[in-house]
Each structure stands twice: as structure tokens, then as C-alpha cells.
Amino acid sequence: MSEKKIEKTDSAKNEFFSYKGFPLVRNKDTIYYGNMYDKYVIMMQIQETTKVGNLDVASKVKIYQMATDEKLNPVQAVVKSTEKSGLYEALDIAHAWLTRAG
């Protein structure tokens, strides 16, 4: 079997993972979902994890819909918040909020 070498181009290095058409960026236990140039973005904080085999799986996720207006302080920027019992549920509500905010 032959091995293919995959090289990232400059444009590929600047791309983010996406979920249902919105960028998804993770930094430790915080996940940002959405485009920073849109009116709102979602911040998800993993509060608790559960071991499933060798993996830590998010079992409690706090979700915040935040305005991207840089003039607002972080507390004023939060428009909505909720808590879900898994990452899939959190992403599902985050996607609904972003599409409704349109």
C-alpha cells in the first residue's frame, strides 16, 4: 500500500473545524462556536467530564450566547445561557441560537 503525504497549504492552516457551517475552536475546556464577525458567538465551558473507556467525555456543559461587540464588557455581552448534560446537546442548542440570531 502506498502512503500519501498530506501537506497543508497556507489557506488550509487558517481554516477552523466547523459544525453545521459554523467555525468551532477549542482552548482547553472552553469551546467557541460561530463567526466572530457575526453579531453573536457561542461560548461553551465544559464543567464536568466522565470517563468512557480511556476518554474524558463532557457530561456537564455551560453555554453562553454572547454579543461580539467589543465595547461591551463580558458580563454585558452575555445574552442567553443554559446548561446541558453533554457536548452534542450543547452544540445542538448553540446551533439553534446562532441560526435564530441570523
PDB file of C-alpha atoms in Angstrom:
ATOM      1  CA  MET A   1       0.000   0.000   0.000  1.00  0.00           C
ATOM      2  CA  SER A   2       1.280   3.454  -0.813  1.00  0.00           C
ATOM      3  CA  GLU A   3       1.234   6.275   1.688  1.00  0.00           C
ATOM      4  CA  LYS A   4       0.011   9.700   0.675  1.00  0.00           C
ATOM      5  CA  LYS A   5       1.729  12.692   2.168  1.00  0.00           C
ATOM      6  CA  ILE A   6      -0.726  15.423   3.121  1.00  0.00           C
ATOM      7  CA  GLU A   7       0.582  18.952   3.193  1.00  0.00           C
ATOM      8  CA  LYS A   8      -1.321  21.926   4.458  1.00  0.00           C
ATOM      9  CA  THR A   9      -1.330  24.971   2.263  1.00  0.00           C
ATOM     10  CA  ASP A  10      -1.314  28.451   3.773  1.00  0.00           C
ATOM     11  CA  SER A  11      -5.091  28.678   3.303  1.00  0.00           C
ATOM     12  CA  ALA A  12      -5.625  25.293   4.996  1.00  0.00           C
ATOM     13  CA  LYS A  13      -3.654  26.440   8.056  1.00  0.00           C
ATOM     14  CA  ASN A  14      -6.119  29.298   8.568  1.00  0.00           C
ATOM     15  CA  GLU A  15      -9.225  27.120   8.414  1.00  0.00           C
ATOM     16  CA  PHE A  16     -11.117  26.045  11.529  1.00  0.00           C
ATOM     17  CA  PHE A  17     -13.018  22.889  12.253  1.00  0.00           C
ATOM     18  CA  SER A  18     -16.692  23.517  11.656  1.00  0.00           C
ATOM     19  CA  TYR A  19     -20.002  22.083  12.784  1.00  0.00           C
ATOM     20  CA  LYS A  20     -23.096  22.672  10.646  1.00  0.00           C
ATOM     21  CA  GLY A  21     -21.360  25.504   8.813  1.00  0.00           C
ATOM     22  CA  PHE A  22     -20.030  27.478  11.804  1.00  0.00           C
ATOM     23  CA  PRO A  23     -16.397  27.540  12.992  1.00  0.00           C
ATOM     24  CA  LEU A  24     -15.565  25.562  16.126  1.00  0.00           C
ATOM     25  CA  VAL A  25     -12.465  26.484  18.158  1.00  0.00           C
ATOM     26  CA  ARG A  26     -11.382  24.816  21.410  1.00  0.00           C
ATOM     27  CA  ASN A  27      -8.954  26.048  24.042  1.00  0.00           C
ATOM     28  CA  LYS A  28      -8.690  23.540  26.925  1.00  0.00           C
ATOM     29  CA  ASP A  29     -12.222  23.322  28.416  1.00  0.00           C
ATOM     30  CA  THR A  30     -13.660  26.304  26.518  1.00  0.00           C
ATOM     31  CA  ILE A  31     -15.182  25.960  23.049  1.00  0.00           C
ATOM     32  CA  TYR A  32     -16.159  28.895  20.838  1.00  0.00           C
ATOM     33  CA  TYR A  33     -18.757  28.297  18.151  1.00  0.00           C
ATOM     34  CA  GLY A  34     -19.620  30.809  15.442  1.00  0.00           C
ATOM     35  CA  ASN A  35     -18.033  33.612  13.462  1.00  0.00           C
ATOM     36  CA  MET A  36     -16.521  36.464  15.454  1.00  0.00           C
ATOM     37  CA  TYR A  37     -17.585  38.923  12.739  1.00  0.00           C
ATOM     38  CA  ASP A  38     -21.270  37.991  13.227  1.00  0.00           C
ATOM     39  CA  LYS A  39     -23.442  39.694  15.853  1.00  0.00           C
ATOM     40  CA  TYR A  40     -23.286  36.715  18.255  1.00  0.00           C
ATOM     41  CA  VAL A  41     -20.974  33.835  19.092  1.00  0.00           C
ATOM     42  CA  ILE A  42     -21.443  30.910  21.472  1.00  0.00           C
ATOM     43  CA  MET A  43     -19.033  30.123  24.296  1.00  0.00           C
ATOM     44  CA  MET A  44     -19.278  26.648  25.854  1.00  0.00           C
ATOM     45  CA  GLN A  45     -17.447  25.757  29.039  1.00  0.00           C
ATOM     46  CA  ILE A  46     -17.010  22.107  29.943  1.00  0.00           C
ATOM     47  CA  GLN A  47     -17.802  21.953  33.660  1.00  0.00           C
ATOM     48  CA  GLU A  48     -17.571  18.190  34.259  1.00  0.00           C
ATOM     49  CA  THR A  49     -16.293  15.141  32.402  1.00  0.00           C
ATOM     50  CA  THR A  50     -16.949  11.418  32.720  1.00  0.00           C
ATOM     51  CA  LYS A  51     -14.531   8.623  31.817  1.00  0.00           C
ATOM     52  CA  VAL A  52     -15.711   6.451  28.938  1.00  0.00           C
ATOM     53  CA  GLY A  53     -13.004   3.904  28.338  1.00  0.00           C
ATOM     54  CA  ASN A  54      -9.811   5.942  28.099  1.00  0.00           C
ATOM     55  CA  LEU A  55     -11.589   9.145  27.052  1.00  0.00           C
ATOM     56  CA  ASP A  56     -12.856  12.050  29.116  1.00  0.00           C
ATOM     57  CA  VAL A  57     -16.321  12.892  27.759  1.00  0.00           C
ATOM     58  CA  ALA A  58     -18.112  16.151  28.598  1.00  0.00           C
ATOM     59  CA  SER A  59     -21.006  15.443  30.961  1.00  0.00           C
ATOM     60  CA  LYS A  60     -21.896  18.999  32.001  1.00  0.00           C
ATOM     61  CA  VAL A  61     -21.538  21.968  29.624  1.00  0.00           C
ATOM     62  CA  LYS A  62     -22.449  25.597  30.336  1.00  0.00           C
ATOM     63  CA  ILE A  63     -23.487  27.512  27.184  1.00  0.00           C
ATOM     64  CA  TYR A  64     -23.448  31.289  26.693  1.00  0.00           C
ATOM     65  CA  GLN A  65     -24.696  33.288  23.714  1.00  0.00           C
ATOM     66  CA  MET A  66     -22.535  36.399  23.635  1.00  0.00           C
ATOM     67  CA  ALA A  67     -22.596  39.596  21.611  1.00  0.00           C
ATOM     68  CA  THR A  68     -19.349  40.159  19.724  1.00  0.00           C
ATOM     69  CA  ASP A  69     -19.459  43.941  20.289  1.00  0.00           C
ATOM     70  CA  GLU A  70     -16.016  44.767  21.699  1.00  0.00           C
ATOM     71  CA  LYS A  71     -17.418  47.824  23.526  1.00  0.00           C
ATOM     72  CA  LEU A  72     -19.378  45.584  25.922  1.00  0.00           C
ATOM     73  CA  ASN A  73     -17.762  44.044  28.968  1.00  0.00           C
ATOM     74  CA  PRO A  74     -18.063  40.219  29.127  1.00  0.00           C
ATOM     75  CA  VAL A  75     -20.932  40.301  31.641  1.00  0.00           C
ATOM     76  CA  GLN A  76     -22.975  42.693  29.468  1.00  0.00           C
ATOM     77  CA  ALA A  77     -22.187  40.659  26.348  1.00  0.00           C
ATOM     78  CA  VAL A  78     -23.983  37.531  27.628  1.00  0.00           C
ATOM     79  CA  VAL A  79     -27.470  37.414  26.092  1.00  0.00           C
ATOM     80  CA  LYS A  80     -28.568  33.852  26.972  1.00  0.00           C
ATOM     81  CA  SER A  81     -27.173  30.977  28.980  1.00  0.00           C
ATOM     82  CA  THR A  82     -28.122  27.411  29.779  1.00  0.00           C
ATOM     83  CA  GLU A  83     -26.571  24.135  30.849  1.00  0.00           C
ATOM     84  CA  LYS A  84     -26.680  20.787  29.051  1.00  0.00           C
ATOM     85  CA  SER A  85     -25.619  17.271  30.006  1.00  0.00           C
ATOM     86  CA  GLY A  86     -23.366  16.579  27.031  1.00  0.00           C
ATOM     87  CA  LEU A  87     -21.417  18.183  24.220  1.00  0.00           C
ATOM     88  CA  TYR A  88     -23.836  17.065  21.493  1.00  0.00           C
ATOM     89  CA  GLU A  89     -26.791  18.649  23.320  1.00  0.00           C
ATOM     90  CA  ALA A  90     -24.736  21.797  23.877  1.00  0.00           C
ATOM     91  CA  LEU A  91     -23.798  22.036  20.190  1.00  0.00           C
ATOM     92  CA  ASP A  92     -27.422  21.415  19.205  1.00  0.00           C
ATOM     93  CA  ILE A  93     -28.745  24.355  21.273  1.00  0.00           C
ATOM     94  CA  ALA A  94     -25.772  26.520  20.236  1.00  0.00           C
ATOM     95  CA  HIS A  95     -26.563  25.928  16.566  1.00  0.00           C
ATOM     96  CA  ALA A  96     -30.241  26.772  17.129  1.00  0.00           C
ATOM     97  CA  TRP A  97     -29.319  30.032  18.879  1.00  0.00           C
ATOM     98  CA  LEU A  98     -26.915  31.088  16.126  1.00  0.00           C
ATOM     99  CA  THR A  99     -29.311  30.308  13.278  1.00  0.00           C
ATOM    100  CA  ARG A 100     -32.174  32.155  15.007  1.00  0.00           C
ATOM    101  CA  ALA A 101     -29.940  35.162  15.694  1.00  0.00           C
ATOM    102  CA  GLY A 102     -29.241  35.114  11.966  1.00  0.00           C
TER     103      GLY A 102
END
